[in-house]
Coordinates of C-alpha atoms and ligand atoms in Angstrom, one line a residue:
X16 CA -55.7 -135.3 78.4
X17 CA -56.3 -137.6 81.4
X18 CA -58.7 -136.0 83.8
X19 CA -60.5 -137.0 87.0
X20 CA -62.8 -139.3 85.0
X21 CA -59.7 -141.4 84.0
X22 CA -59.4 -142.6 87.5
X23 CA -60.3 -146.2 88.3
X24 CA -63.4 -145.7 90.4
X25 CA -64.4 -147.6 93.5
X26 CA -67.3 -149.0 91.5
X27 CA -64.9 -150.4 88.9
X28 CA -62.7 -151.9 91.7
X29 CA -65.9 -153.4 93.2
X30 CA -66.9 -154.8 89.9
X31 CA -63.6 -156.5 89.6
X32 CA -63.9 -158.0 93.1
X33 CA -67.5 -159.1 92.4
X34 CA -66.3 -160.9 89.2
X35 CA -63.6 -162.7 91.2
X36 CA -66.1 -163.6 93.9
X37 CA -68.0 -165.5 91.1
X38 CA -64.8 -167.6 90.7
X39 CA -64.7 -168.1 94.5
X40 CA -68.3 -169.5 94.3
X41 CA -67.3 -171.8 91.4
X42 CA -64.4 -173.3 93.3
X43 CA -66.3 -173.3 96.7
X44 CA -63.9 -170.9 98.3
X45 CA -64.8 -168.4 100.9
X46 CA -63.5 -164.8 101.0
X47 CA -63.4 -162.1 103.7
X48 CA -66.8 -160.8 102.5
X49 CA -68.3 -164.2 103.5
X50 CA -66.6 -164.0 106.9
X51 CA -67.7 -160.4 107.5
X52 CA -71.3 -161.7 107.2
X53 CA -70.7 -164.5 109.7
X54 CA -69.0 -162.1 112.2
X55 CA -71.7 -159.4 112.0
X56 CA -73.0 -158.0 114.3
X57 CA -69.7 -157.7 116.1
X58 CA -69.6 -158.1 119.8
X59 CA -70.6 -154.8 121.4
X60 CA -68.3 -155.3 124.4
X61 CA -65.3 -155.8 122.1
X62 CA -66.2 -152.9 119.9
X63 CA -66.5 -150.6 122.9
X64 CA -63.3 -152.0 124.5
X65 CA -65.0 -153.0 127.8
X66 CA -64.4 -156.7 127.8
X67 CA -61.4 -157.8 130.0
X68 CA -59.8 -161.2 130.0
X69 CA -56.6 -160.2 131.6
X70 CA -57.0 -162.8 134.4
X71 CA -58.9 -166.0 134.8
X72 CA -61.4 -164.6 137.3
X73 CA -62.9 -163.1 134.1
X74 CA -63.7 -162.5 131.3
X75 CA -65.5 -159.5 132.7
X76 CA -67.8 -157.3 130.7
X77 CA -69.0 -153.9 131.7
X78 CA -72.7 -153.0 131.6
X79 CA -74.9 -150.5 133.5
X80 CA -75.8 -153.3 135.9
X81 CA -72.2 -154.5 136.2
X82 CA -70.1 -151.4 136.2
X83 CA -67.0 -153.1 137.5
X84 CA -65.1 -156.3 136.8
X85 CA -64.6 -158.8 139.6
X86 CA -61.3 -157.1 140.7
X87 CA -63.1 -153.7 140.6
X88 CA -61.7 -152.4 137.3
X89 CA -64.2 -150.1 135.7
X90 CA -64.9 -149.3 132.0
X91 CA -62.1 -146.7 131.9
X92 CA -59.5 -149.0 133.3
X93 CA -60.5 -151.9 131.0
X94 CA -60.8 -149.8 127.8
X95 CA -57.5 -148.0 128.6
X96 CA -55.7 -151.3 129.3
X97 CA -57.0 -152.9 126.1
X98 CA -55.9 -149.7 124.2
X99 CA -52.4 -149.8 125.6
X100 CA -52.0 -153.5 124.8
X101 CA -52.9 -152.7 121.2
X102 CA -50.2 -150.0 121.1
X103 CA -47.7 -152.4 122.7
X104 CA -48.5 -155.1 120.0
X105 CA -48.2 -152.6 117.2
X106 CA -44.9 -151.2 118.5
X107 CA -43.6 -154.8 118.9
X108 CA -44.5 -155.6 115.3
X109 CA -42.8 -152.7 113.7
X110 CA -39.8 -152.8 116.0
X111 CA -39.2 -156.5 115.7
X112 CA -39.3 -156.0 112.0
X113 CA -36.5 -153.4 112.5
X114 CA -34.6 -155.8 114.8
X115 CA -34.6 -158.5 112.0
X116 CA -33.3 -155.9 109.5
X117 CA -30.5 -155.0 112.0
X118 CA -29.5 -158.7 112.1
X119 CA -29.3 -158.7 108.4
X120 CA -27.0 -155.6 108.5
X121 CA -24.8 -157.3 111.0
X122 CA -24.5 -160.2 108.6
X123 CA -23.5 -158.1 105.6
X124 CA -20.2 -158.9 103.8
X125 CA -18.7 -157.6 100.6
X126 CA -19.3 -160.9 98.8
X127 CA -23.0 -160.8 99.8
X128 CA -25.7 -162.0 99.6
X129 CA -26.5 -158.8 101.7
X130 CA -24.2 -155.8 101.0
X131 CA -24.2 -152.2 102.0
X132 CA -25.9 -150.2 99.2
X133 CA -26.1 -146.7 100.7
X134 CA -22.7 -146.1 102.2
X135 CA -23.3 -142.4 102.6
X136 CA -26.3 -143.0 104.7
X137 CA -24.4 -145.6 106.8
X138 CA -21.5 -143.2 107.4
X139 CA -23.9 -140.4 108.4
X140 CA -25.8 -142.7 110.8
X141 CA -22.5 -144.0 112.2
X142 CA -21.5 -140.4 113.0
X143 CA -24.9 -139.7 114.6
X144 CA -24.6 -142.8 116.8
X145 CA -21.0 -142.3 117.7
X146 CA -19.5 -145.1 115.7
X147 CA -15.9 -144.4 114.5
X148 CA -15.7 -144.2 110.7
X149 CA -12.2 -142.7 110.0
X150 CA -10.1 -145.2 108.0
X151 CA -12.4 -148.1 108.7
X152 CA -13.8 -150.7 106.4
X153 CA -17.4 -150.0 105.5
X154 CA -18.4 -153.5 106.7
X155 CA -16.8 -152.9 110.1
X156 CA -18.8 -149.7 110.4
X157 CA -22.0 -151.5 109.3
X158 CA -21.5 -154.2 112.0
X159 CA -20.9 -151.7 114.7
X160 CA -23.9 -149.6 113.6
X161 CA -26.0 -152.8 113.7
X162 CA -24.8 -153.5 117.3
X163 CA -25.7 -150.0 118.4
X164 CA -29.1 -150.3 116.8
X165 CA -29.7 -153.6 118.5
X166 CA -29.0 -152.0 121.9
X167 CA -31.8 -149.6 121.3
X168 CA -34.1 -152.5 122.1
X169 CA -32.8 -153.4 125.5
X170 CA -30.4 -150.8 126.9
X171 CA -30.9 -150.4 130.6
X172 CA -30.5 -146.6 130.6
X173 CA -31.1 -143.6 128.4
X174 CA -33.5 -142.7 125.7
X175 CA -34.0 -143.6 122.0
X176 CA -31.1 -142.2 120.1
X177 CA -33.4 -141.0 117.3
X178 CA -35.4 -138.9 119.7
X179 CA -32.5 -136.4 119.3
X180 CA -33.6 -135.9 115.7
X181 CA -36.8 -134.3 116.9
X182 CA -36.9 -130.5 117.4
X183 CA -35.6 -129.4 120.7
X184 CA -39.1 -128.2 121.8
X185 CA -40.4 -131.8 121.3
X186 CA -37.5 -133.4 123.2
X187 CA -38.1 -131.0 126.1
X188 CA -41.8 -131.7 126.1
X189 CA -41.3 -135.4 126.0
X190 CA -39.0 -135.3 129.0
X191 CA -41.2 -132.8 130.9
X192 CA -44.3 -135.0 130.3
X193 CA -42.4 -138.2 131.2
X194 CA -43.0 -139.8 127.7
X195 CA -39.5 -139.7 126.3
X196 CA -39.1 -143.2 124.9
X197 CA -36.6 -145.5 126.6
X198 CA -35.4 -148.9 125.2
X199 CA -38.1 -150.2 122.9
X200 CA -38.5 -153.6 124.6
X201 CA -38.8 -151.8 127.9
X202 CA -41.7 -149.6 126.8
X203 CA -43.5 -152.7 125.4
X204 CA -42.8 -154.6 128.7
X205 CA -43.9 -151.7 130.8
X206 CA -47.1 -151.4 128.8
X207 CA -47.8 -155.2 129.3
X208 CA -46.8 -154.9 133.0
X209 CA -49.1 -151.9 133.6
X210 CA -52.0 -153.7 132.1
X211 CA -51.5 -157.0 134.0
X212 CA -54.2 -157.7 136.5
X213 CA -53.8 -155.7 139.6
X214 CA -51.8 -152.8 138.2
X215 CA -52.7 -149.5 136.6
X216 CA -56.4 -148.7 136.6
X217 CA -56.0 -145.0 135.9
X218 CA -56.9 -144.2 132.3
X219 CA -54.6 -141.2 131.9
X220 CA -51.6 -143.1 133.1
X221 CA -52.4 -145.8 130.5
X222 CA -52.7 -143.2 127.7
X223 CA -49.4 -141.6 128.7
X224 CA -47.7 -144.9 128.5
X225 CA -49.4 -145.4 125.1
X226 CA -47.8 -142.2 123.9
X227 CA -44.4 -143.2 125.2
X228 CA -44.7 -146.7 123.7
X229 CA -45.8 -145.2 120.4
X230 CA -42.8 -142.9 120.5
X231 CA -40.5 -145.8 121.0
X232 CA -41.9 -147.0 117.6
X233 CA -42.0 -143.8 115.6
X234 CA -38.8 -142.3 116.8
X235 CA -37.3 -145.7 117.5
X236 CA -38.2 -149.0 115.9
X237 CA -39.8 -147.8 112.7
X238 CA -37.2 -145.2 112.2
X239 CA -34.5 -147.8 112.7
X240 CA -36.3 -150.1 110.2
X241 CA -36.4 -147.4 107.6
X242 CA -32.8 -146.2 108.0
X243 CA -31.3 -149.7 108.0
X244 CA -33.5 -150.8 105.0
X245 CA -32.2 -147.8 103.1
X246 CA -28.6 -148.7 104.0
X247 CA -29.1 -152.3 102.9
X248 CA -31.2 -151.9 99.8
X249 CA -30.7 -148.3 98.8
X250 CA -32.6 -145.1 99.7
X251 CA -35.6 -145.2 97.4
X252 CA -35.7 -143.1 94.2
X253 CA -38.5 -142.1 91.9
X254 CA -39.8 -144.9 89.6
X255 CA -42.7 -145.1 87.2
X256 CA -44.6 -148.4 87.7
X257 CA -48.1 -149.7 87.7
X258 CA -50.7 -151.0 90.1
X259 CA -53.8 -153.1 90.5
X260 CA -54.8 -156.6 89.5
X261 CA -54.1 -155.9 85.8
X262 CA -50.3 -156.2 86.5
X263 CA -50.7 -160.0 86.6
X264 CA -49.8 -161.5 83.3
X265 CA -51.6 -164.3 81.6
X266 CA -48.6 -165.6 79.7
X267 CA -45.9 -165.2 82.4
X268 CA -45.1 -166.8 85.7
X269 CA -46.8 -164.6 88.3
X270 CA -44.9 -164.6 91.6
X271 CA -46.4 -162.5 94.3
X272 CA -44.4 -161.1 97.3
X273 CA -46.6 -160.1 100.3
X274 CA -46.0 -158.7 103.8
X275 CA -43.6 -156.1 105.1
X276 CA -40.0 -157.1 105.6
X277 CA -38.1 -156.5 102.3
X278 CA -35.1 -158.7 103.2
X279 CA -36.5 -161.8 101.6
X280 CA -38.5 -160.1 98.8
X281 CA -35.4 -158.2 97.7
X282 CA -33.7 -161.5 97.1
X283 CA -36.7 -162.9 95.3
X284 CA -36.8 -159.9 93.0
X285 CA -33.1 -160.4 92.2
X286 CA -33.4 -164.1 91.8
X287 CA -36.2 -163.6 89.2
X288 CA -33.7 -161.7 87.1
X289 CA -31.1 -164.4 87.4
X290 CA -30.2 -165.5 83.8
X291 CA -30.2 -169.1 84.7
X292 CA -33.8 -168.9 85.9
X293 CA -35.0 -166.7 83.1
X294 CA -33.5 -169.2 80.6
X295 CA -35.1 -172.0 82.6
X296 CA -38.5 -170.3 82.2
X297 CA -37.9 -169.8 78.5
X298 CA -36.9 -173.5 78.1
X299 CA -40.5 -174.3 79.2
X300 CA -41.9 -171.9 76.7
X301 CA -42.8 -169.2 79.3
X302 CA -42.5 -165.6 78.2
X303 CA -41.1 -164.2 81.5
X304 CA -41.2 -164.1 85.3
X305 CA -43.5 -161.4 86.6
X306 CA -42.8 -160.5 90.2
X307 CA -45.5 -158.3 91.7
X308 CA -46.1 -157.1 95.3
X309 CA -48.9 -156.9 97.8
X310 CA -49.3 -154.7 100.9
X311 CA -46.1 -153.0 102.2
X312 CA -43.7 -155.5 100.7
X313 CA -45.0 -154.1 97.4
X314 CA -44.3 -150.6 98.5
X315 CA -40.7 -151.5 99.5
X316 CA -39.9 -153.2 96.2
X317 CA -41.7 -150.7 94.0
X318 CA -39.7 -147.8 95.5
X319 CA -36.4 -149.6 95.0
X320 CA -36.9 -151.6 91.8
X321 CA -40.1 -150.3 90.2
X322 CA -41.8 -153.7 90.8
X323 CA -45.4 -153.4 90.0
X324 CA -48.1 -153.6 92.8
X325 CA -51.0 -156.0 92.6
X326 CA -52.9 -154.3 95.4
X327 CA -53.5 -153.5 99.0
X328 CA -54.6 -155.4 102.1
X329 CA -58.2 -156.4 101.1
X330 CA -56.9 -157.4 97.6
X331 CA -54.8 -160.3 98.9
X332 CA -57.5 -162.9 98.3
X333 CA -58.4 -161.4 94.9
X334 CA -54.8 -162.0 93.7
X335 CA -55.2 -165.8 94.2
X336 CA -58.8 -165.7 92.9
X337 CA -57.5 -164.6 89.5
X338 CA -56.3 -168.2 89.1
X339 CA -53.1 -166.8 87.6
X340 CA -51.0 -166.6 90.8
X341 CA -48.4 -169.3 90.5
X342 CA -46.7 -168.7 93.8
X343 CA -47.3 -166.3 96.7
X344 CA -44.4 -165.9 99.1
X345 CA -45.1 -164.0 102.3
X346 CA -42.9 -162.6 105.1
X347 CA -44.6 -160.9 108.1
X348 CA -47.7 -159.0 109.0
X349 CA -51.1 -158.4 107.4
X350 CA -51.2 -161.9 105.9
X351 CA -54.6 -163.5 106.0
X352 CA -54.4 -167.0 107.6
X353 CA -57.2 -167.8 105.0
X354 CA -54.7 -167.7 102.1
X355 CA -53.3 -171.3 102.2
X356 CA -56.8 -172.8 102.1
X357 CA -57.8 -170.4 99.2
X358 CA -54.6 -171.3 97.4
X359 CA -55.5 -175.0 97.6
X360 CA -58.6 -174.2 95.5
X361 CA -56.2 -173.3 92.7
X362 CA -52.8 -174.4 91.6
X363 CA -51.2 -171.6 93.7
X364 CA -48.2 -172.5 95.9
X365 CA -48.3 -170.5 99.1
X366 CA -44.9 -170.1 100.9
X367 CA -44.2 -168.7 104.3
X368 CA -40.7 -167.6 105.1
X369 CA -40.7 -166.3 108.7
X370 CA -41.1 -168.1 112.1
X371 CA -43.1 -165.0 113.1
X372 CA -45.8 -165.8 110.6
X373 CA -46.3 -169.6 110.4
X374 CA -49.7 -170.5 108.8
X375 CA -51.2 -174.0 108.6
X376 CA -51.4 -175.3 105.1
X377 CA -48.4 -173.3 103.9
X378 CA -45.1 -174.5 102.5
X379 CA -42.6 -173.2 105.0
X380 CA -39.2 -172.3 103.7
X381 CA -37.5 -170.5 106.6
X382 CA -35.4 -167.6 105.4
X383 CA -31.8 -167.4 106.6
X384 CA -29.7 -164.4 105.6
X385 CA -26.7 -166.5 104.7
X386 CA -28.6 -168.7 102.3
X387 CA -31.2 -166.2 101.3
X388 CA -30.3 -166.0 97.6
X389 CA -30.3 -169.8 97.1
X390 CA -33.7 -170.0 98.9
X391 CA -35.0 -167.2 96.7
X392 CA -33.9 -169.1 93.6
X393 CA -35.6 -172.2 94.9
X394 CA -38.8 -170.3 95.3
X395 CA -38.6 -168.7 91.8
X396 CA -37.9 -172.2 90.4
X397 CA -40.9 -173.5 92.3
X398 CA -43.1 -170.8 90.7
X399 CA -41.8 -171.6 87.2
X400 CA -42.5 -175.3 87.7
X401 CA -45.9 -174.5 88.9
X402 CA -46.9 -172.4 85.9
X403 CA -47.8 -175.4 83.8
X404 CA -50.3 -176.5 86.5
X405 CA -52.3 -173.4 86.0
X406 CA -56.0 -174.2 85.1
X407 CA -56.9 -171.9 82.2
X408 CA -60.6 -172.4 82.9
X409 CA -60.2 -170.8 86.3
X410 CA -58.2 -167.8 85.1
X411 CA -59.7 -164.4 85.0
X412 CA -57.4 -161.3 85.4
X413 CA -59.2 -158.0 85.6
X414 CA -57.7 -155.5 83.2
X415 CA -57.7 -152.6 85.7
X416 CA -54.3 -151.1 86.3
X417 CA -52.9 -147.6 86.5
X418 CA -49.6 -146.0 86.0
X419 CA -48.0 -144.7 89.2
X420 CA -44.9 -142.6 90.0
X421 CA -43.5 -143.8 93.4
X422 CA -40.5 -143.3 95.6
X423 CA -40.5 -140.0 97.5
X424 CA -38.5 -140.3 100.7
X425 CA -37.5 -137.0 102.3
X426 CA -34.3 -137.0 100.2
X427 CA -36.3 -137.1 97.0
X428 CA -38.8 -134.4 98.2
X429 CA -35.9 -132.1 99.0
X430 CA -34.2 -132.9 95.7
X431 CA -37.3 -131.9 93.8
X432 CA -37.8 -128.8 95.9
X433 CA -34.2 -127.8 95.1
X434 CA -35.0 -127.8 91.4
X435 CA -37.0 -124.6 91.9
X436 CA -34.6 -122.7 94.2
X437 CA -31.0 -121.8 94.1
X438 CA -30.8 -121.6 97.8
X439 CA -29.3 -125.0 98.3
X440 CA -28.5 -124.1 101.9
X441 CA -26.8 -127.2 103.2
X442 CA -26.0 -130.7 102.3
X443 CA -29.5 -131.9 103.3
X444 CA -31.3 -129.1 101.4
X445 CA -34.3 -127.2 102.6
X446 CA -38.1 -127.4 102.7
X447 CA -38.3 -123.6 102.2
X448 CA -39.9 -123.7 98.7
X449 CA -42.7 -125.8 100.1
X450 CA -43.1 -123.5 103.1
X451 CA -43.3 -120.5 100.8
X452 CA -46.0 -122.2 98.7
X453 CA -48.0 -122.8 101.9
X454 CA -47.4 -119.3 103.2
X455 CA -48.5 -117.9 99.8
X456 CA -51.7 -120.0 99.9
X457 CA -50.8 -121.9 96.8
X458 CA -50.9 -124.9 99.0
X459 CA -53.3 -124.9 102.0
X460 CA -51.2 -127.5 103.8
X461 CA -50.2 -131.1 103.7
X462 CA -51.8 -134.3 104.9
X463 CA -50.1 -137.6 105.5
X464 CA -52.7 -140.3 104.5
X465 CA -51.7 -143.7 105.9
X466 CA -53.1 -147.1 106.9
X467 CA -55.0 -150.1 105.8
X468 CA -58.4 -150.7 104.2
X469 CA -61.1 -152.2 106.4
X470 CA -64.5 -153.8 105.6
X471 CA -66.0 -151.9 108.6
X472 CA -66.5 -149.2 106.0
X473 CA -66.8 -149.4 102.2
X474 CA -63.2 -150.6 101.3
X475 CA -61.1 -147.9 99.7
X476 CA -64.0 -145.5 99.3
X477 CA -62.9 -143.3 102.2
X478 CA -59.4 -143.1 100.9
X479 CA -60.5 -142.2 97.5
X480 CA -63.0 -139.5 98.5
X481 CA -60.6 -137.9 101.0
X482 CA -57.7 -137.9 98.6
X483 CA -59.8 -136.5 95.7
X484 CA -61.3 -133.7 97.8
X485 CA -58.1 -132.7 99.4
X486 CA -56.1 -132.4 96.2
X487 CA -59.1 -130.4 94.7
X488 CA -58.6 -128.1 97.7
X489 CA -54.8 -127.6 97.1
X490 CA -53.7 -129.8 99.9
X491 CA -50.6 -131.8 99.1
X492 CA -50.7 -135.5 100.2
X493 CA -48.0 -137.8 101.3
X494 CA -49.0 -141.4 101.5
X495 CA -47.7 -144.8 102.8
X496 CA -48.9 -148.3 103.2
X497 CA -52.2 -149.5 101.8
X498 CA -53.4 -145.9 101.5
X499 CA -50.6 -145.3 99.0
X500 CA -51.6 -148.5 97.2
X501 CA -55.2 -147.4 97.0
X502 CA -54.0 -144.2 95.4
X503 CA -52.0 -146.4 93.0
X504 CA -55.0 -148.5 92.0
X505 CA -57.1 -145.4 91.5
X506 CA -54.6 -143.6 89.3
X507 CA -54.0 -140.8 91.9
X508 CA -50.2 -141.4 91.8
X509 CA -50.2 -140.8 88.1
X510 CA -48.6 -137.4 87.3
X511 CA -51.7 -136.6 85.2
X512 CA -53.7 -136.6 88.5
X513 CA -52.6 -133.0 88.6
X514 CA -55.6 -132.2 86.4
X515 CA -57.9 -133.2 89.2
X516 CA -56.2 -130.7 91.6
X517 CA -56.9 -127.1 92.5
X518 CA -55.0 -124.5 90.6
X519 CA -52.4 -124.0 93.3
X520 CA -51.5 -127.7 93.7
X521 CA -51.5 -128.2 90.0
X522 CA -49.0 -125.5 89.5
X523 CA -46.8 -127.1 92.2
X524 CA -47.1 -130.5 90.5
X525 CA -46.1 -128.9 87.1
X526 CA -43.2 -127.0 88.5
X527 CA -41.7 -129.9 90.4
X528 CA -42.9 -132.6 88.0
X529 CA -44.5 -134.7 90.7
X530 CA -47.9 -136.3 91.2
X531 CA -50.2 -134.6 93.8
X532 CA -49.8 -137.6 96.1
X533 CA -46.3 -138.5 97.0
X534 CA -45.7 -142.2 97.8
X535 CA -43.3 -142.3 100.8
X536 CA -43.2 -146.1 101.3
X537 CA -44.4 -148.7 103.7
X538 CA -46.0 -148.5 107.1
X539 CA -42.6 -148.3 108.8
X540 CA -41.8 -145.3 106.6
X541 CA -44.3 -143.2 108.4
X542 CA -41.1 -142.4 110.4
X543 CA -40.0 -140.6 107.2
X544 CA -43.1 -138.5 107.5
X545 CA -42.2 -137.5 111.1
X546 CA -38.8 -136.3 109.8
X547 CA -40.5 -134.4 107.0
X548 CA -42.9 -132.7 109.4
X549 CA -40.0 -131.9 111.8
X550 CA -37.9 -130.6 108.9
X551 CA -40.7 -128.3 107.8
X552 CA -41.2 -127.0 111.3
X553 CA -37.5 -126.3 111.8
X554 CA -37.0 -124.6 108.4
X555 CA -40.2 -122.5 109.1
X556 CA -38.9 -121.6 112.6
X557 CA -42.2 -122.6 114.3
X558 CA -43.3 -125.5 116.5
X559 CA -44.5 -128.8 115.1
X560 CA -47.9 -128.2 116.5
X561 CA -48.2 -125.0 114.5
X562 CA -47.6 -126.2 111.0
X563 CA -50.6 -126.9 108.7
X564 CA -49.7 -130.5 108.4
X565 CA -51.8 -133.4 109.8
X566 CA -52.1 -137.1 109.7
X567 CA -55.1 -139.1 108.5
X568 CA -55.9 -142.9 108.6
X569 CA -59.3 -143.2 107.0
X570 CA -59.6 -147.1 107.0
X571 CA -57.0 -148.3 109.6
X572 CA -57.4 -151.7 111.1
X573 CA -54.2 -153.0 112.7
X574 CA -52.6 -152.6 116.1
X575 CA -49.6 -151.1 114.3
X576 CA -51.9 -148.3 113.2
X577 CA -52.9 -147.6 116.9
X578 CA -49.2 -147.4 117.7
X579 CA -48.5 -145.1 114.8
X580 CA -51.4 -142.8 115.6
X581 CA -49.9 -142.4 119.1
X582 CA -46.4 -141.4 117.9
X583 CA -48.0 -139.0 115.4
X584 CA -50.0 -137.2 118.1
X585 CA -46.9 -137.3 120.4
X586 CA -45.0 -135.6 117.6
X587 CA -47.6 -132.8 117.9
X588 CA -49.7 -133.5 114.8
X589 CA -53.5 -134.1 114.8
X590 CA -54.6 -137.4 113.4
X591 CA -58.0 -137.7 111.6
X592 CA -59.4 -141.2 112.0
X593 CA -62.1 -142.8 109.8
X594 CA -62.5 -145.9 112.1
X595 CA -63.3 -145.5 115.8
X596 CA -60.7 -146.8 118.2
X597 CA -62.2 -149.5 120.4
X598 CA -62.6 -147.4 123.6
X599 CA -66.1 -146.0 123.1
X600 CA -67.3 -147.7 126.3
X601 CA -65.3 -145.3 128.3
X602 CA -66.1 -141.6 128.3
X603 CA -62.8 -140.9 130.0
X604 CA -60.8 -142.7 127.3
X605 CA -62.8 -141.0 124.5
X606 CA -62.0 -137.6 126.1
X607 CA -58.3 -138.6 126.6
X608 CA -57.6 -139.6 123.0
X609 CA -59.4 -136.6 121.5
X610 CA -58.7 -133.8 123.9
X611 CA -56.5 -135.2 126.7
X612 CA -53.5 -135.9 124.6
X613 CA -53.8 -132.4 123.0
X614 CA -53.2 -131.0 126.5
X615 CA -50.0 -133.1 126.8
X616 CA -48.5 -133.1 123.3
X617 CA -50.6 -130.6 121.3
X618 CA -52.0 -133.4 119.0
X619 CA -55.2 -135.4 119.3
X620 CA -57.6 -137.6 117.4
X621 CA -60.5 -136.2 115.4
X622 CA -62.8 -139.1 114.5
X623 CA -65.6 -139.5 111.9
X624 CA -66.6 -142.5 109.9
X625 CA -68.0 -140.2 107.2
X626 CA -65.1 -139.3 104.8
X627 CA -66.8 -136.1 103.7
X628 CA -67.1 -134.9 107.3
X629 CA -63.5 -135.9 107.8
X630 CA -62.4 -133.8 104.8
X631 CA -64.3 -130.8 106.1
X632 CA -62.7 -131.3 109.6
X633 CA -59.2 -131.6 108.0
X634 CA -59.7 -128.5 105.9
X635 CA -61.0 -126.5 108.8
X636 CA -58.1 -127.8 111.0
X637 CA -55.6 -126.6 108.4
X638 CA -57.2 -123.2 108.1
X639 CA -57.2 -122.8 111.9
X640 CA -53.4 -123.5 111.9
X641 CA -52.9 -121.1 109.0
X642 CA -54.9 -118.3 110.8
X643 CA -52.9 -118.8 113.9
X644 CA -49.7 -118.4 111.9
X645 CA -51.1 -115.2 110.4
X646 CA -51.3 -116.6 106.8
Ligands
SF4_26 FE1 -62.1 -159.2 135.4 FE2 -60.3 -157.7 136.6 FE3 -59.6 -160.1 135.8 FE4 -60.1 -158.2 134.0 S1 -58.4 -158.2 135.5 S2 -60.8 -160.3 133.9 S3 -61.7 -157.0 135.0 S4 -61.1 -159.7 137.3
MSK27 S1 -49.8 -153.4 105.0 S2 -50.7 -152.4 108.5 S3 -52.9 -153.3 106.0 S4 -51.4 -150.3 105.7 FE1 -48.5 -152.2 105.9 FE2 -51.5 -152.3 104.8 FE3 -52.2 -151.6 107.2 FE4 -50.9 -153.8 106.8

């Protein structure tokens, strides 16, 4: 019977990486570990957020002897401005991804290559956005929905349409506090304008705009990205798949898709199943075409096709270092610029597909929706042709892999909950069985664990320790992004991980036939988590700030994560961070992000780089919420 000792431990993962680093030495390649050494110690001014280069009178750095920049900006203004710029960049990244997906929806046609796969969701969204549906062709509806969605970026008046999905109490609070999100581009532009030289120097105003900009992502761009992706490629369902480097196959073409935007990877996955290409591979004596994913693209295709996942963020170099990656095709975000040079140490072809992520040394095949399928076929053929260039003497594929059950958007969670209740109250179901389990103490609460991995801490260790301890303590986890991939690699998404849970959570897993950690998707899908939390609060009849549900990003690294953290606290949930935001040089900013936002939204950051301290903080936080609810 698989138990906790059947997990792939961090030590095993590190041993795999160490073995691959030996290959790196043999081929004279450098890895991120080498670059961490050359970048350490990090610049203290940067770490503390008190270096400003927002004008050419600077750069200015704050010290006790130089407490103000040349213009007079102090540490609080500088750290606050840097922080808001990070939120703006993160919001821009998620939201621009959504915009691209909307363009794909606008280009759909019945003959493809892009078609509408979830018509029900499209019609529901059309009704929500005031698009006429009666008697209309589904593609006319799709194009009108895309046009309304595109207006969310630049409309001159009004607020994000999805903000209406939040509980009334939240909407009123956002309006009252002046943080209700307007057009997405406007919030990003306002953030950049406020932080330009000679504008806002008041830290609280910068933090408030950070909340608003974050909300335009979580209840705007990211939510649009998630909804439209579901409409185009299908709302995810439950799949059993596998994860970690052992999913690469020695006797097959290994084609790796990496990044975030599934529009291209969906086509690559489909093209790899094209009979013509499968036969072409066979004609060369190759056993098959093995498409696997990295980072959030992996999450997207795993949840819709069961495609196996090679790993998370810090595993991207390892995949090439196996010597068995015939082609890596990337779209946008979280792609190391180091990859083309690394690929050149092997036979690996490295292909970029988006003008948003051009990298020197890459083969660039710019993806266009109308020719996407032909382009995907071209890439698959390139991978097949490259297989015979593989140098067997450089190949080492670690055996580590784990089985994972993935694909739990809110619709699937509700569906599973409905299996234990006859009270199917409305079309969209109810979270009441989960609420009852929390009230009864069978579950102590739920934690959304999200985000990247980061060499500032021992990679993946914090994720692993926090996840293990929380499930032992009967806390249900929902996960996205590289956190979900870490759980995959470790075996925590295996249904047998229930044996590592406390009695209560194990019973819930058995009853619902789920793993204790529910894979909800990619980074943009944290918007699903917001709807989950809002649904729980509404079905419970309490405020979002009152439910024993929190967020946690143990090893975050990207600006997208800063934006996410801001919309989560704006939604009223506490966020536990394992990496300190770069504002430590300002006491005002530290106070604002931990306690100040709590006074505005009811949510704030709790920060500790020690995962065990963080778990204790989370469990204490959940118990405080339970006690306040009288349970
Ligand atoms: Fe220095 Fe002010 Fe210019 Fe920043 S904006 S670089 S603090 S003078
Ligand atoms: S891919 S943003 S490293 S989670 Fe979404 Fe992973 Fe973080 Fe990128």
